[in-house]
PDB file of C-alpha atoms in Angstrom:
ATOM      1  CA  MET A 106      -3.984  30.891  40.537  1.00  0.00           C
ATOM      2  CA  PRO A 107      -3.245  30.938  37.026  1.00  0.00           C
ATOM      3  CA  SER A 108      -4.901  33.695  35.033  1.00  0.00           C
ATOM      4  CA  THR A 109      -6.368  31.316  32.307  1.00  0.00           C
ATOM      5  CA  GLU A 110      -7.989  29.770  36.011  1.00  0.00           C
ATOM      6  CA  ARG A 111      -8.912  32.883  36.628  1.00  0.00           C
ATOM      7  CA  TRP A 112     -10.876  34.022  33.478  1.00  0.00           C
ATOM      8  CA  ARG A 113     -12.169  30.840  34.060  1.00  0.00           C
ATOM      9  CA  VAL A 114     -14.014  31.378  37.228  1.00  0.00           C
ATOM     10  CA  ALA A 115     -15.111  34.970  35.812  1.00  0.00           C
ATOM     11  CA  GLU A 116     -16.843  33.236  33.262  1.00  0.00           C
ATOM     12  CA  LEU A 117     -18.511  30.988  35.247  1.00  0.00           C
ATOM     13  CA  VAL A 118     -20.056  33.382  37.085  1.00  0.00           C
ATOM     14  CA  SER A 119     -21.095  35.408  34.757  1.00  0.00           C
ATOM     15  CA  GLU A 120     -23.257  32.178  33.460  1.00  0.00           C
ATOM     16  CA  ALA A 121     -24.102  31.636  36.114  1.00  0.00           C
ATOM     17  CA  GLN A 122     -25.782  35.327  36.985  1.00  0.00           C
ATOM     18  CA  GLY A 123     -27.662  35.065  33.921  1.00  0.00           C
ATOM     19  CA  GLY A 124     -28.662  32.180  35.485  1.00  0.00           C
ATOM     20  CA  SER A 125     -27.153  29.124  33.913  1.00  0.00           C
ATOM     21  CA  GLU A 126     -27.625  26.418  36.497  1.00  0.00           C
ATOM     22  CA  VAL A 127     -25.445  23.834  34.402  1.00  0.00           C
ATOM     23  CA  ALA A 128     -22.061  27.489  34.845  1.00  0.00           C
ATOM     24  CA  PHE A 129     -23.149  27.692  38.776  1.00  0.00           C
ATOM     25  CA  ALA A 130     -23.263  22.949  38.912  1.00  0.00           C
ATOM     26  CA  LEU A 131     -18.895  23.451  37.515  1.00  0.00           C
ATOM     27  CA  LEU A 132     -18.120  26.155  39.868  1.00  0.00           C
ATOM     28  CA  ALA A 133     -19.834  24.144  42.742  1.00  0.00           C
ATOM     29  CA  ARG A 134     -17.339  20.945  41.730  1.00  0.00           C
ATOM     30  CA  ASP A 135     -14.107  23.201  40.714  1.00  0.00           C
ATOM     31  CA  TRP A 136     -14.743  24.913  43.934  1.00  0.00           C
ATOM     32  CA  ASP A 137     -16.610  23.009  47.037  1.00  0.00           C
ATOM     33  CA  ALA A 138     -13.130  20.996  47.564  1.00  0.00           C
ATOM     34  CA  ARG A 139     -10.745  24.380  48.644  1.00  0.00           C
ATOM     35  CA  LEU A 140     -14.224  26.165  50.519  1.00  0.00           C
ATOM     36  CA  VAL A 141     -14.121  23.012  52.597  1.00  0.00           C
ATOM     37  CA  ALA A 142     -10.530  23.104  53.012  1.00  0.00           C
ATOM     38  CA  HIS A 143     -10.569  25.570  54.255  1.00  0.00           C
ATOM     39  CA  ALA A 144     -13.332  25.868  56.398  1.00  0.00           C
ATOM     40  CA  TRP A 145     -11.383  23.140  57.719  1.00  0.00           C
ATOM     41  CA  ARG A 146      -8.017  25.298  58.239  1.00  0.00           C
ATOM     42  CA  LEU A 147      -9.922  27.721  60.672  1.00  0.00           C
ATOM     43  CA  LEU A 148     -11.948  25.203  62.349  1.00  0.00           C
ATOM     44  CA  GLY A 149      -9.844  21.644  62.886  1.00  0.00           C
ATOM     45  CA  ASP A 150     -13.028  20.420  62.165  1.00  0.00           C
ATOM     46  CA  ARG A 151     -14.040  18.099  59.051  1.00  0.00           C
ATOM     47  CA  GLU A 152     -17.827  17.789  59.544  1.00  0.00           C
ATOM     48  CA  ALA A 153     -18.050  20.920  60.554  1.00  0.00           C
ATOM     49  CA  ALA A 154     -15.883  22.250  57.507  1.00  0.00           C
ATOM     50  CA  ARG A 155     -18.927  20.505  55.236  1.00  0.00           C
ATOM     51  CA  GLU A 156     -20.703  22.825  57.011  1.00  0.00           C
ATOM     52  CA  ALA A 157     -19.566  26.106  56.993  1.00  0.00           C
ATOM     53  CA  ALA A 158     -18.713  25.000  53.372  1.00  0.00           C
ATOM     54  CA  GLN A 159     -22.708  24.182  52.356  1.00  0.00           C
ATOM     55  CA  SER A 160     -23.676  27.067  53.693  1.00  0.00           C
ATOM     56  CA  ALA A 161     -21.043  29.518  52.520  1.00  0.00           C
ATOM     57  CA  TRP A 162     -22.901  27.430  48.980  1.00  0.00           C
ATOM     58  CA  LEU A 163     -26.016  28.781  50.056  1.00  0.00           C
ATOM     59  CA  GLU A 164     -25.240  32.184  50.331  1.00  0.00           C
ATOM     60  CA  ILE A 165     -23.436  31.862  47.898  1.00  0.00           C
ATOM     61  CA  ALA A 166     -26.566  30.293  45.765  1.00  0.00           C
ATOM     62  CA  ARG A 167     -28.480  33.533  47.107  1.00  0.00           C
ATOM     63  CA  GLY A 168     -25.700  36.651  46.481  1.00  0.00           C
ATOM     64  CA  ILE A 169     -24.153  35.823  43.299  1.00  0.00           C
ATOM     65  CA  LYS A 170     -26.124  37.552  41.689  1.00  0.00           C
ATOM     66  CA  ARG A 171     -24.542  40.823  43.194  1.00  0.00           C
ATOM     67  CA  LEU A 172     -21.408  40.159  43.271  1.00  0.00           C
ATOM     68  CA  ARG A 173     -20.894  43.580  40.670  1.00  0.00           C
ATOM     69  CA  GLU A 174     -16.807  42.027  39.832  1.00  0.00           C
ATOM     70  CA  PRO A 175     -16.629  38.072  38.883  1.00  0.00           C
ATOM     71  CA  VAL A 176     -12.981  37.679  39.223  1.00  0.00           C
ATOM     72  CA  ALA A 177     -13.447  38.707  42.209  1.00  0.00           C
ATOM     73  CA  PHE A 178     -15.607  35.360  42.812  1.00  0.00           C
ATOM     74  CA  PRO A 179     -12.421  33.511  44.987  1.00  0.00           C
ATOM     75  CA  ALA A 180     -11.534  36.160  47.723  1.00  0.00           C
ATOM     76  CA  TRP A 181     -15.046  36.195  47.562  1.00  0.00           C
ATOM     77  CA  ALA A 182     -16.448  32.620  48.284  1.00  0.00           C
ATOM     78  CA  PHE A 183     -13.716  32.505  50.837  1.00  0.00           C
ATOM     79  CA  ARG A 184     -14.578  35.233  52.970  1.00  0.00           C
ATOM     80  CA  ILE A 185     -18.041  33.838  52.873  1.00  0.00           C
ATOM     81  CA  THR A 186     -16.724  30.198  53.602  1.00  0.00           C
ATOM     82  CA  THR A 187     -14.940  32.439  56.426  1.00  0.00           C
ATOM     83  CA  ARG A 188     -18.207  34.419  58.396  1.00  0.00           C
ATOM     84  CA  GLN A 189     -19.870  30.806  57.903  1.00  0.00           C
ATOM     85  CA  ALA A 190     -17.327  28.866  59.788  1.00  0.00           C
ATOM     86  CA  ALA A 191     -16.788  31.668  62.084  1.00  0.00           C
ATOM     87  CA  ALA A 192     -21.129  32.026  62.662  1.00  0.00           C
ATOM     88  CA  ILE A 193     -20.471  27.812  63.261  1.00  0.00           C
ATOM     89  CA  ILE A 194     -17.021  28.578  66.050  1.00  0.00           C
ATOM     90  CA  ARG A 195     -20.056  31.047  67.462  1.00  0.00           C
ATOM     91  CA  ALA A 196     -22.493  28.713  67.116  1.00  0.00           C
ATOM     92  CA  ARG A 197     -20.970  24.905  68.665  1.00  0.00           C
ATOM     93  CA  GLN A 198     -18.513  27.429  71.550  1.00  0.00           C
ATOM     94  CA  GLY A 199     -17.213  29.808  73.245  1.00  0.00           C
ATOM     95  CA  GLN A 200     -14.299  32.048  72.530  1.00  0.00           C
ATOM     96  CA  ARG A 201     -12.327  29.460  75.116  1.00  0.00           C
ATOM     97  CA  ARG A 202     -13.457  26.117  73.901  1.00  0.00           C
ATOM     98  CA  LEU A 203     -12.765  27.681  69.866  1.00  0.00           C
ATOM     99  CA  ALA A 204      -9.306  27.943  71.567  1.00  0.00           C
ATOM    100  CA  ALA A 205      -9.124  24.447  73.686  1.00  0.00           C
ATOM    101  CA  ALA A 206     -10.582  22.583  70.467  1.00  0.00           C
ATOM    102  CA  LEU A 207      -8.266  23.585  67.866  1.00  0.00           C
ATOM    103  CA  GLU A 208      -5.577  23.295  69.979  1.00  0.00           C
ATOM    104  CA  ARG A 209      -6.009  19.549  70.166  1.00  0.00           C
ATOM    105  CA  ALA A 210      -7.509  19.689  66.868  1.00  0.00           C
ATOM    106  CA  ALA A 211      -5.781  17.364  63.743  1.00  0.00           C
ATOM    107  CA  LEU A 212      -1.923  19.172  62.004  1.00  0.00           C
ATOM    108  CA  THR A 213      -1.891  18.219  59.560  1.00  0.00           C
ATOM    109  CA  GLU A 214      -3.149  19.346  56.103  1.00  0.00           C
ATOM    110  CA  PRO A 215      -6.370  19.033  54.217  1.00  0.00           C
ATOM    111  CA  GLN A 216      -5.481  17.703  50.376  1.00  0.00           C
ATOM    112  CA  SER A 217      -5.625  20.737  48.777  1.00  0.00           C
ATOM    113  CA  ALA A 218      -6.186  22.116  45.456  1.00  0.00           C
ATOM    114  CA  HIS A 219      -2.660  22.943  45.144  1.00  0.00           C
ATOM    115  CA  PRO A 220      -0.641  20.535  47.067  1.00  0.00           C
ATOM    116  CA  PRO A 221       3.445  22.110  47.958  1.00  0.00           C
ATOM    117  CA  GLU A 222       5.382  20.816  45.816  1.00  0.00           C
ATOM    118  CA  PRO A 223       7.212  17.115  45.432  1.00  0.00           C
ATOM    119  CA  GLY A 224      10.364  17.451  48.114  1.00  0.00           C
ATOM    120  CA  GLU A 225       8.651  19.264  50.805  1.00  0.00           C
ATOM    121  CA  GLY A 226       6.155  17.437  51.623  1.00  0.00           C
ATOM    122  CA  ALA A 227       5.919  15.328  54.860  1.00  0.00           C
ATOM    123  CA  ALA A 228       8.053  18.449  56.770  1.00  0.00           C
ATOM    124  CA  LEU A 229       6.699  21.017  55.048  1.00  0.00           C
ATOM    125  CA  SER A 230       2.764  19.685  55.829  1.00  0.00           C
ATOM    126  CA  ALA A 231       3.436  18.614  59.325  1.00  0.00           C
ATOM    127  CA  ALA A 232       5.101  22.013  60.106  1.00  0.00           C
ATOM    128  CA  ILE A 233       1.855  24.048  58.977  1.00  0.00           C
ATOM    129  CA  GLY A 234      -0.487  21.976  61.074  1.00  0.00           C
ATOM    130  CA  THR A 235       1.497  22.687  63.835  1.00  0.00           C
ATOM    131  CA  LEU A 236       0.943  26.877  62.594  1.00  0.00           C
ATOM    132  CA  PRO A 237      -2.441  28.500  64.307  1.00  0.00           C
ATOM    133  CA  PRO A 238      -5.917  28.433  62.824  1.00  0.00           C
ATOM    134  CA  ASP A 239      -5.128  31.420  60.970  1.00  0.00           C
ATOM    135  CA  HIS A 240      -1.370  31.045  60.178  1.00  0.00           C
ATOM    136  CA  ARG A 241      -1.720  28.575  58.465  1.00  0.00           C
ATOM    137  CA  ALA A 242      -5.663  29.391  56.665  1.00  0.00           C
ATOM    138  CA  ALA A 243      -3.276  32.554  56.050  1.00  0.00           C
ATOM    139  CA  ILE A 244      -0.543  30.619  54.114  1.00  0.00           C
ATOM    140  CA  ALA A 245      -2.143  28.165  52.450  1.00  0.00           C
ATOM    141  CA  LEU A 246      -5.054  30.668  51.024  1.00  0.00           C
ATOM    142  CA  HIS A 247      -1.854  32.744  49.362  1.00  0.00           C
ATOM    143  CA  HIS A 248       0.785  29.764  48.496  1.00  0.00           C
ATOM    144  CA  PHE A 249      -1.927  27.270  47.653  1.00  0.00           C
ATOM    145  CA  GLU A 250      -5.000  29.271  46.883  1.00  0.00           C
ATOM    146  CA  GLY A 251      -3.024  31.186  44.600  1.00  0.00           C
ATOM    147  CA  LEU A 252      -4.209  34.156  46.074  1.00  0.00           C
ATOM    148  CA  SER A 253      -2.876  38.580  46.077  1.00  0.00           C
ATOM    149  CA  VAL A 254      -2.111  40.014  49.566  1.00  0.00           C
ATOM    150  CA  ALA A 255      -5.159  41.949  49.345  1.00  0.00           C
ATOM    151  CA  GLU A 256      -7.609  39.268  48.045  1.00  0.00           C
ATOM    152  CA  ALA A 257      -6.529  36.503  50.792  1.00  0.00           C
ATOM    153  CA  ALA A 258      -7.596  38.930  52.999  1.00  0.00           C
ATOM    154  CA  VAL A 259     -10.881  39.878  52.461  1.00  0.00           C
ATOM    155  CA  ALA A 260     -10.520  35.986  51.656  1.00  0.00           C
ATOM    156  CA  MET A 261      -9.821  36.075  55.731  1.00  0.00           C
ATOM    157  CA  ASP A 262     -12.155  39.433  56.938  1.00  0.00           C
ATOM    158  CA  VAL A 263      -9.036  40.836  58.110  1.00  0.00           C
ATOM    159  CA  PRO A 264      -6.708  44.295  57.045  1.00  0.00           C
ATOM    160  CA  VAL A 265      -4.224  43.406  54.738  1.00  0.00           C
ATOM    161  CA  GLY A 266      -1.725  44.381  57.103  1.00  0.00           C
ATOM    162  CA  THR A 267      -3.169  41.921  59.474  1.00  0.00           C
ATOM    163  CA  LEU A 268      -2.457  39.448  56.727  1.00  0.00           C
ATOM    164  CA  LYS A 269       1.509  40.308  55.999  1.00  0.00           C
ATOM    165  CA  THR A 270       1.668  39.718  59.831  1.00  0.00           C
ATOM    166  CA  ARG A 271       0.432  36.512  60.263  1.00  0.00           C
ATOM    167  CA  LEU A 272       2.191  35.473  56.805  1.00  0.00           C
ATOM    168  CA  MET A 273       4.942  36.972  58.056  1.00  0.00           C
ATOM    169  CA  HIS A 274       4.760  34.659  61.488  1.00  0.00           C
ATOM    170  CA  ALA A 275       3.956  31.528  59.251  1.00  0.00           C
ATOM    171  CA  ARG A 276       7.331  32.261  57.667  1.00  0.00           C
ATOM    172  CA  LEU A 277       9.119  32.804  60.709  1.00  0.00           C
ATOM    173  CA  LYS A 278       7.594  29.316  62.304  1.00  0.00           C
ATOM    174  CA  LEU A 279       7.593  27.831  59.753  1.00  0.00           C
ATOM    175  CA  ARG A 280      11.432  28.438  58.278  1.00  0.00           C
ATOM    176  CA  ALA A 281      11.942  27.537  62.335  1.00  0.00           C
ATOM    177  CA  ALA A 282      10.570  24.057  62.041  1.00  0.00           C
ATOM    178  CA  LEU A 283      12.586  23.070  59.767  1.00  0.00           C
ATOM    179  CA  GLU A 284      15.525  24.061  60.551  1.00  0.00           C
ATOM    180  CA  GLY A 285      14.474  21.981  64.117  1.00  0.00           C
ATOM    181  CA  GLU A 286      13.894  24.519  66.075  1.00  0.00           C
ATOM    182  CA  THR A 287      11.068  25.560  68.145  1.00  0.00           C
ATOM    183  CA  HIS A 288       9.963  30.037  68.714  1.00  0.00           C
ATOM    184  CA  ASP A 289       7.030  29.561  70.697  1.00  0.00           C
TER     185      ASP A 289
END
């Protein structure tokens, strides 16, 4: 994420913390699609992703005044969305049913705020779609949303080492898929 966008977000968060409904509305307008896309990557279901994002926005609205560092909003918002997605998973499905549903989930990457560069196209999107949900989300947060490894780890609610491992395995699987190999 470019530093100018980071500071614009931080400014909107600061204004929202001060009670500006307009600033919060602008924040929601700018970030809703990203939170829905993140939830979709975790859930594999667009309706459930909208539900997770909506719940996340309620939690964000209630807790934004407690956010100590406005510049940390992206990782904080993604983490809240991750927790909401996890709550939906626990509420709707047992762990075994979740695994089966994720395998049957659509394999195409949703439209992101930062889509792959031209030339990466359909092959990359298809390859990303074959990744396990946790790898797909890690790749998207780090490479498409521009979060640092540490921020993406916070967003995914995992240790930095775990996120690095997921990114490494995801990159290996993507390379293999794009080179026409298959690795399990």
